[in-house]
Amino acid sequence: MHKALDAILQPSLESARPEFSAILPEEGIGEIKALELLAPLVIGHARRLNAETAFAHMDPPTPWVTWATSLWNAALNQNLLHPDVAPAARDIEDLVVRWLAPCFGMNGGHMTPGSTVANLTALWAAREIKGIRRVVSSTASHLSVAKSAHILGLDYLAVDTTGFGQIDREQLPADLSDSAIVLTAGTTSAGALDDLTLTGNAAWKHVDAAWAGPLRLSSKHRGRLNGIDTADSIAMSAHKWFFQPKESGLVLFRDSAAAHRAVSFGGAYLASPNIGVMGSRSANAVPLFATLLSWGRAGLEMRINGAMESAQMLFDYLDKQANVRLYGPNASGVILWRTKDNTDVRDLIDRLPEGSASTTTIGDLGWVRHVAANPTVNIDALQRAIGTAISVRQPGHDQLLIRPSPSRR
Ligand SMILES: Cc1ncc(COP(=O)(O)O)c(C=O)c1O
């Protein structure tokens, strides 16, 4: 539980703040009072994703046009499950999918609450259409891939990665004819990009592009995702590099008519079949549509390129520090490092500004992780903070941990 909420719910405080009692109140306090009470907690204690050193997670600050449209969504409460209850919102979803799908070589799809559901939906379609019995991905793929296989009753095989976290093609089984291969565009821990041209003889190829998919809309970086257009299906989280409020994602298909048929159910109370995993679902396409309408592809590209540049500046800075070991290159704006003298990663993070770094473990090594989700980050301020953090003397060390190195290694 959040520290602030936890403190408020402590028995000693319950008498002082009876409105937050652990028991459902019988009488309400009214909307104004409720907002007055909640604002300092919910807004005051929220992690600021647009802070100048926010660079820790795959959660971006959202543009204000999404705040306005999310308020519309909350007030109008359209349900995409039924055309009668969401006439405009369904058309807007169709259009935004029609805008995006061709950028990835796909011909359609639908919105989901994120890539967990998008991965599940894609592998469900693969099972129905191709009769796959197994899902194969790398050990660096997101847990939702193994989870999807489990839910769908499919075998799951995780193959090793190369040194920088990409799927190791040498480890793939020779025969994938009964399998879906899942390649990742931007692994969760390290942002590694699998070779998306890999297919082998897989019955179905799915690309989990939850994080790095939007690079395809940048003229500068689109080549990093070469091969994505040979997929049968693609998952993306619009609440990552499309800068959307949660919960916003997409599943796209090369043959969306066949895929949608495979994952549809009819119901007596529905005017049209229910497509995909979700039942009732929100008009999450509206804020995405408003963002893309406001910025255009070029506006999105500008932000993504800016984020990639910030990540590269950070990489270059860390690369010059004598005591820093970098995990791998800046493939998709995720930078991992640790100190060569094995300073505890938790200690390092505790010395950095809140929200500037997260931890991740690869194999049995911990890493400090930065993710370029915030295009307004002040990279100089972050570098200064890192410089201070890594120059702290450790007990037992009589030298500074980090000294600037005269040359790159
Ligand atoms: C590579 C990858 N796939 C899937 C997911 C799950 O996406 P979501 O959180 O949108 O469900 C994530 C989340 O970080 C991810 O990094």
Coordinates of C-alpha atoms and ligand atoms in Angstrom, one line a residue:
M1 CA 0.0 0.0 0.0
H2 CA 1.2 3.6 -0.7
K3 CA 3.1 5.0 2.3
A4 CA 0.8 8.0 2.5
L5 CA -2.4 5.9 2.4
D6 CA -0.9 3.5 4.8
A7 CA -0.2 6.3 7.3
I8 CA -3.7 7.6 7.0
L9 CA -5.2 4.2 7.6
Q10 CA -3.1 3.6 10.7
P11 CA -5.5 3.0 13.6
S12 CA -4.1 5.9 15.4
L13 CA -5.0 8.2 12.6
E14 CA -8.4 6.8 11.8
S15 CA -10.0 8.8 14.5
A16 CA -8.4 12.0 13.2
R17 CA -9.5 11.2 9.6
P18 CA -12.7 9.2 10.0
E19 CA -13.5 9.8 6.3
F20 CA -10.7 7.4 5.4
S21 CA -11.8 4.7 7.9
A22 CA -11.1 1.2 6.8
I23 CA -14.8 0.4 6.8
L24 CA -17.1 1.5 4.0
P25 CA -18.8 4.6 5.3
E26 CA -22.6 4.5 5.8
E27 CA -23.0 8.2 5.0
G28 CA -21.1 10.1 2.3
I29 CA -19.3 13.4 2.9
G30 CA -20.3 14.9 -0.5
E31 CA -18.3 15.3 -3.7
I32 CA -16.6 18.6 -2.9
K33 CA -15.3 17.4 0.5
A34 CA -14.3 14.1 -1.0
L35 CA -12.2 15.9 -3.7
E36 CA -10.7 18.2 -1.1
L37 CA -9.6 15.2 1.0
L38 CA -8.4 13.2 -1.9
A39 CA -6.5 15.8 -3.9
P40 CA -3.5 16.2 -1.5
L41 CA -3.2 12.4 -1.4
V42 CA -3.8 11.3 -5.0
I43 CA -2.3 14.4 -6.7
G44 CA 0.1 15.5 -3.9
H45 CA 1.7 12.0 -3.5
A46 CA 1.7 10.9 -7.1
R47 CA 5.0 10.2 -8.8
R48 CA 5.7 13.1 -11.2
L49 CA 6.4 11.5 -14.6
N50 CA 7.2 14.9 -16.1
A51 CA 9.7 15.8 -13.3
E52 CA 13.1 17.0 -14.8
T53 CA 14.8 13.8 -13.7
A54 CA 11.9 11.3 -14.3
F55 CA 13.7 8.6 -16.3
A56 CA 13.0 5.4 -14.5
H57 CA 10.1 3.5 -16.0
M58 CA 8.2 3.0 -19.2
D59 CA 5.5 5.3 -18.1
P60 CA 5.4 8.7 -19.9
P61 CA 4.0 12.0 -18.9
T62 CA 0.7 12.5 -20.9
P63 CA -0.2 15.4 -23.1
W64 CA -3.0 17.7 -21.9
V65 CA -5.2 16.8 -24.9
T66 CA -5.5 13.3 -23.3
W67 CA -6.6 14.8 -20.0
A68 CA -9.5 16.6 -21.8
T69 CA -10.5 13.6 -23.8
S70 CA -10.2 11.2 -20.8
L71 CA -12.6 13.5 -18.9
W72 CA -15.0 13.2 -21.8
N73 CA -14.6 9.5 -21.7
A74 CA -15.3 9.3 -18.0
A75 CA -18.3 11.6 -18.3
L76 CA -19.8 9.9 -21.4
N77 CA -18.8 6.3 -20.4
Q78 CA -19.2 4.8 -23.8
N79 CA -19.1 1.1 -24.1
L80 CA -17.2 -0.2 -27.2
L81 CA -18.9 -3.6 -26.7
H82 CA -22.1 -2.4 -28.3
P83 CA -22.5 0.0 -31.3
D84 CA -25.6 1.5 -29.8
V85 CA -23.6 2.6 -26.7
A86 CA -20.6 4.0 -28.6
P87 CA -21.4 5.1 -32.1
A88 CA -18.7 7.7 -32.5
A89 CA -16.1 6.0 -30.3
R90 CA -16.2 2.8 -32.4
D91 CA -15.6 4.8 -35.6
I92 CA -12.7 6.7 -34.0
E93 CA -11.1 3.4 -33.0
D94 CA -11.5 2.0 -36.5
L95 CA -9.9 5.1 -37.9
V96 CA -7.0 5.2 -35.5
V97 CA -6.3 1.5 -36.2
R98 CA -6.5 2.3 -39.9
W99 CA -3.9 5.1 -39.4
L100 CA -1.5 2.9 -37.5
A101 CA -1.7 -0.6 -38.8
P102 CA -0.2 0.1 -42.3
C103 CA 2.9 1.7 -40.6
F104 CA 3.6 -1.9 -39.3
G105 CA 2.6 -3.8 -42.5
M106 CA -0.7 -4.9 -40.8
N107 CA -4.2 -4.4 -42.1
G108 CA -6.3 -3.9 -38.9
G109 CA -6.8 -4.9 -35.3
H110 CA -8.3 -3.4 -32.2
M111 CA -7.5 -1.5 -29.0
T112 CA -6.8 -3.4 -25.8
P113 CA -6.0 -2.2 -22.3
G114 CA -2.3 -2.9 -22.9
S115 CA 0.2 -5.4 -24.3
T116 CA -0.5 -8.1 -21.8
V117 CA -4.0 -8.5 -23.3
A118 CA -2.7 -7.8 -26.8
N119 CA -0.2 -10.6 -26.5
L120 CA -2.9 -13.0 -25.2
T121 CA -5.3 -12.0 -28.0
A122 CA -2.6 -12.5 -30.7
L123 CA -1.6 -15.9 -29.4
W124 CA -5.2 -16.9 -29.1
A125 CA -5.7 -16.1 -32.8
A126 CA -2.6 -18.1 -33.6
R127 CA -4.0 -21.1 -31.8
E128 CA -7.4 -20.8 -33.5
I129 CA -6.0 -20.2 -37.0
K130 CA -2.8 -22.2 -37.1
G131 CA -3.5 -24.8 -34.4
I132 CA -0.2 -23.9 -32.7
R133 CA 0.7 -26.0 -29.7
R134 CA 3.7 -24.1 -28.4
V135 CA 4.9 -20.5 -27.8
V136 CA 8.7 -19.8 -28.2
S137 CA 10.3 -16.6 -27.1
S138 CA 13.5 -15.5 -25.3
T139 CA 14.2 -15.5 -21.6
A140 CA 14.1 -11.7 -21.9
S141 CA 10.6 -11.6 -23.2
H142 CA 7.8 -10.2 -21.0
L143 CA 6.1 -12.4 -18.5
S144 CA 2.8 -11.9 -20.3
V145 CA 4.1 -14.2 -23.1
A146 CA 4.5 -17.1 -20.8
K147 CA 1.3 -16.2 -19.0
S148 CA -0.6 -16.2 -22.4
A149 CA 0.7 -19.7 -23.2
H150 CA -0.4 -20.8 -19.8
I151 CA -3.9 -19.4 -20.1
L152 CA -4.2 -20.8 -23.6
G153 CA -3.0 -24.3 -22.6
L154 CA 0.0 -24.1 -24.8
D155 CA 3.6 -25.3 -24.1
Y156 CA 6.1 -22.6 -23.5
L157 CA 9.8 -22.6 -24.4
A158 CA 12.1 -19.7 -23.4
V159 CA 15.4 -19.7 -25.3
D160 CA 18.6 -18.0 -24.2
T161 CA 19.7 -14.5 -25.3
T162 CA 22.9 -13.2 -26.6
G163 CA 25.1 -10.9 -24.5
F164 CA 22.9 -7.8 -25.1
G165 CA 19.6 -9.5 -24.4
Q166 CA 18.5 -10.4 -27.9
I167 CA 17.0 -13.8 -28.7
D168 CA 19.8 -16.2 -29.7
R169 CA 18.9 -17.7 -33.1
E170 CA 21.3 -20.5 -32.5
Q171 CA 19.2 -21.7 -29.5
L172 CA 15.9 -21.8 -31.5
P173 CA 14.5 -25.3 -32.2
A174 CA 15.0 -26.3 -35.8
D175 CA 11.4 -27.1 -36.2
L176 CA 8.9 -24.4 -35.3
S177 CA 6.1 -25.7 -37.5
D178 CA 3.8 -26.3 -34.5
S179 CA 4.8 -23.0 -32.7
A180 CA 4.3 -19.3 -32.6
I181 CA 7.6 -17.5 -32.3
V182 CA 7.3 -14.3 -30.2
L183 CA 10.0 -11.7 -30.9
T184 CA 10.4 -8.6 -28.7
A185 CA 10.9 -5.1 -29.9
G186 CA 12.2 -3.5 -26.7
T187 CA 12.7 -6.0 -23.9
T188 CA 11.3 -4.8 -20.6
S189 CA 14.6 -5.0 -18.7
A190 CA 17.1 -3.8 -21.2
G191 CA 15.2 -2.4 -24.3
A192 CA 16.9 -5.0 -26.5
L193 CA 15.6 -5.4 -30.0
D194 CA 15.3 -9.0 -31.3
D195 CA 16.1 -9.6 -34.9
L196 CA 12.6 -9.1 -36.3
T197 CA 13.4 -10.8 -39.6
L198 CA 13.7 -14.1 -37.8
T199 CA 10.9 -16.5 -38.6
G200 CA 12.3 -19.9 -39.3
N201 CA 9.4 -22.2 -40.2
A202 CA 7.2 -20.9 -37.4
A203 CA 3.5 -21.3 -37.9
W204 CA 2.9 -17.8 -36.6
K205 CA 5.1 -14.9 -35.9
H206 CA 4.1 -12.4 -33.2
V207 CA 6.1 -9.2 -32.3
D208 CA 5.7 -7.9 -28.8
A209 CA 6.4 -4.2 -29.6
A210 CA 4.9 -3.0 -26.3
W211 CA 7.7 -0.5 -25.7
A212 CA 9.6 0.1 -28.9
G213 CA 6.9 -0.2 -31.6
P214 CA 6.5 3.6 -32.0
L215 CA 10.1 3.8 -33.2
R216 CA 8.6 2.6 -36.5
L217 CA 7.0 6.0 -36.9
S218 CA 10.4 7.8 -36.7
S219 CA 12.2 8.2 -40.0
K220 CA 15.4 8.3 -38.1
H221 CA 14.9 5.1 -36.1
R222 CA 12.4 3.0 -38.1
G223 CA 15.1 0.8 -39.5
R224 CA 15.7 -0.6 -36.0
L225 CA 12.4 -2.5 -36.4
N226 CA 13.1 -3.9 -39.9
G227 CA 11.2 -7.1 -40.3
I228 CA 8.3 -6.1 -38.1
D229 CA 6.1 -6.0 -41.2
T230 CA 6.6 -9.8 -41.7
A231 CA 4.8 -10.5 -38.5
D232 CA 1.3 -12.1 -38.3
S233 CA 0.5 -10.0 -35.3
I234 CA 1.9 -7.2 -33.3
A235 CA 1.2 -5.9 -29.7
M236 CA 1.8 -2.3 -28.6
S237 CA 1.2 -0.4 -25.4
A238 CA 0.0 3.1 -26.4
H239 CA 0.4 4.0 -22.7
K240 CA 4.2 3.8 -23.3
W241 CA 5.7 5.6 -26.3
F242 CA 2.4 6.9 -27.7
F243 CA 2.2 8.9 -24.4
Q244 CA -1.3 7.8 -23.6
P245 CA -3.0 7.5 -20.2
K246 CA -3.5 3.9 -19.0
E247 CA -5.0 1.6 -20.1
S248 CA -4.3 1.9 -23.8
G249 CA -2.8 -0.7 -26.2
L250 CA -3.3 -2.3 -29.6
V251 CA -3.2 -5.7 -31.2
L252 CA -2.6 -5.5 -34.9
F253 CA -3.0 -8.3 -37.5
R254 CA -1.7 -9.0 -41.0
D255 CA -5.1 -10.5 -41.8
S256 CA -7.4 -8.8 -39.3
A257 CA -10.6 -10.2 -40.8
A258 CA -9.4 -13.8 -40.2
A259 CA -7.9 -13.0 -36.8
H260 CA -11.0 -11.2 -35.6
R261 CA -13.2 -14.0 -36.7
A262 CA -11.1 -16.4 -34.8
V263 CA -11.4 -14.5 -31.5
S264 CA -15.0 -13.5 -31.7
F265 CA -18.1 -14.6 -29.8
G266 CA -21.7 -13.7 -30.4
G267 CA -24.2 -13.0 -27.7
A268 CA -28.0 -12.5 -27.7
Y269 CA -27.8 -9.0 -26.3
L270 CA -25.0 -7.9 -28.8
A271 CA -25.7 -6.3 -32.1
S272 CA -22.3 -7.5 -33.5
P273 CA -19.9 -10.2 -32.3
N274 CA -17.7 -9.4 -29.3
I275 CA -14.1 -9.3 -30.7
G276 CA -11.2 -10.2 -28.5
V277 CA -10.6 -10.8 -24.8
M278 CA -12.4 -7.8 -23.3
G279 CA -16.1 -7.5 -22.8
S280 CA -17.2 -4.0 -21.8
R281 CA -14.4 -1.6 -22.8
S282 CA -13.6 2.1 -22.8
A283 CA -13.2 4.5 -25.6
N284 CA -9.4 4.5 -25.1
A285 CA -9.0 5.3 -28.8
V286 CA -10.3 8.8 -28.3
P287 CA -7.3 10.2 -26.4
L288 CA -4.9 8.4 -28.8
F289 CA -6.8 9.8 -31.8
A290 CA -6.7 13.3 -30.3
T291 CA -2.9 13.0 -29.7
L292 CA -2.1 11.8 -33.2
L293 CA -4.5 14.4 -34.7
S294 CA -2.8 17.1 -32.6
W295 CA 0.8 16.1 -33.2
G296 CA 0.7 14.2 -36.5
R297 CA 3.4 11.6 -37.2
A298 CA 6.0 14.3 -37.2
G299 CA 5.1 15.5 -33.7
L300 CA 5.3 12.0 -32.4
E301 CA 8.6 11.4 -34.1
M302 CA 10.0 14.6 -32.6
R303 CA 9.2 13.4 -29.1
I304 CA 10.6 9.9 -29.7
N305 CA 13.7 11.1 -31.4
G306 CA 14.2 13.5 -28.4
A307 CA 13.8 10.7 -25.9
M308 CA 16.3 8.6 -27.9
E309 CA 18.8 11.5 -27.9
S310 CA 18.5 11.9 -24.2
A311 CA 19.2 8.2 -23.7
Q312 CA 22.2 8.4 -26.0
M313 CA 23.6 11.5 -24.0
L314 CA 23.2 9.5 -20.8
F315 CA 24.9 6.5 -22.4
D316 CA 27.8 8.6 -23.6
Y317 CA 28.2 10.2 -20.1
L318 CA 28.1 6.8 -18.3
D319 CA 30.5 5.4 -20.9
K320 CA 33.1 8.0 -19.8
Q321 CA 32.9 7.0 -16.1
A322 CA 35.9 4.8 -15.2
N323 CA 33.9 2.7 -12.7
V324 CA 30.8 2.2 -14.7
R325 CA 29.9 -0.9 -16.7
L326 CA 27.1 -0.5 -19.3
Y327 CA 25.0 -3.5 -20.1
G328 CA 24.6 -2.8 -23.8
P329 CA 24.0 -0.2 -26.5
N330 CA 21.2 2.2 -26.6
A331 CA 18.8 0.0 -28.7
S332 CA 15.5 1.6 -27.7
G333 CA 16.1 4.3 -25.1
V334 CA 16.7 1.9 -22.1
I335 CA 20.1 2.3 -20.4
L336 CA 21.4 -0.2 -17.8
W337 CA 24.6 0.3 -15.7
R338 CA 26.3 -0.9 -12.5
T339 CA 29.6 0.0 -11.0
K340 CA 32.6 -2.1 -11.7
D341 CA 33.4 -2.4 -8.0
N342 CA 29.9 -3.8 -7.5
T343 CA 28.4 -1.1 -5.4
D344 CA 25.0 -2.4 -4.3
V345 CA 22.5 -1.3 -7.0
R346 CA 19.9 -0.5 -4.3
D347 CA 22.3 1.9 -2.6
L348 CA 23.0 3.6 -5.9
I349 CA 19.3 4.1 -6.6
D350 CA 18.7 5.4 -3.1
R351 CA 21.3 8.1 -3.9
L352 CA 19.5 9.2 -7.1
P353 CA 16.5 11.5 -7.4
E354 CA 13.2 9.7 -6.9
G355 CA 11.8 8.5 -10.3
S356 CA 15.1 8.8 -12.1
A357 CA 16.1 5.1 -12.0
S358 CA 14.7 1.6 -11.3
T359 CA 16.4 -1.7 -10.7
T360 CA 16.3 -4.8 -12.8
T361 CA 18.0 -8.1 -12.5
I362 CA 19.5 -10.0 -15.4
G363 CA 20.8 -13.4 -14.6
D364 CA 22.0 -12.9 -11.1
L365 CA 23.3 -9.3 -11.6
G366 CA 21.4 -6.2 -10.5
W367 CA 21.4 -3.2 -12.8
V368 CA 20.4 0.5 -12.5
R369 CA 17.9 1.1 -15.2
H370 CA 16.8 4.3 -16.9
V371 CA 14.0 4.5 -19.5
A372 CA 13.6 7.4 -21.9
A373 CA 9.9 7.8 -21.6
N374 CA 10.0 11.5 -20.6
P375 CA 10.8 13.7 -23.5
T376 CA 11.1 16.7 -21.2
V377 CA 13.8 15.2 -19.0
N378 CA 16.7 17.5 -18.1
I379 CA 19.6 15.1 -18.9
D380 CA 22.2 17.5 -17.5
A381 CA 20.5 17.5 -14.1
L382 CA 20.2 13.7 -14.2
Q383 CA 23.9 13.3 -15.1
R384 CA 24.9 15.7 -12.2
A385 CA 22.9 13.6 -9.8
I386 CA 24.5 10.3 -11.1
G387 CA 27.9 11.9 -10.9
T388 CA 27.3 12.7 -7.2
A389 CA 25.8 9.3 -6.5
I390 CA 28.7 7.4 -7.9
S391 CA 31.3 9.5 -6.3
V392 CA 30.2 8.6 -2.8
R393 CA 33.0 6.9 -0.8
Q394 CA 32.2 3.4 0.2
P395 CA 33.3 2.1 3.6
G396 CA 36.5 0.2 3.1
H397 CA 37.4 2.1 -0.1
D398 CA 39.9 4.8 0.3
Q399 CA 39.4 6.2 -3.2
L400 CA 36.5 7.8 -5.0
L401 CA 34.5 5.1 -6.7
I402 CA 34.3 7.0 -9.9
R403 CA 36.9 9.0 -11.7
P404 CA 36.4 10.6 -15.1
S405 CA 38.3 8.5 -17.6
P406 CA 40.5 10.3 -20.1
S407 CA 39.5 7.9 -22.9
R408 CA 36.5 5.7 -23.9
R409 CA 36.9 2.1 -23.3
Ligands
LIG1 C1 8.0 -6.0 -23.8 C2 6.7 -5.9 -23.0 N1 5.7 -6.6 -23.3 C3 4.5 -6.6 -22.7 C4 4.4 -5.7 -21.6 C5 3.0 -5.6 -20.9 O1 2.4 -4.5 -21.3 P1 1.2 -3.8 -20.5 O2 1.8 -3.4 -19.2 O3 0.8 -2.7 -21.4 O4 0.2 -4.8 -20.3 C6 5.4 -4.9 -21.2 C7 5.3 -4.0 -20.1 O5 6.2 -3.4 -19.6 C8 6.6 -5.0 -21.9 O6 7.7 -4.3 -21.6

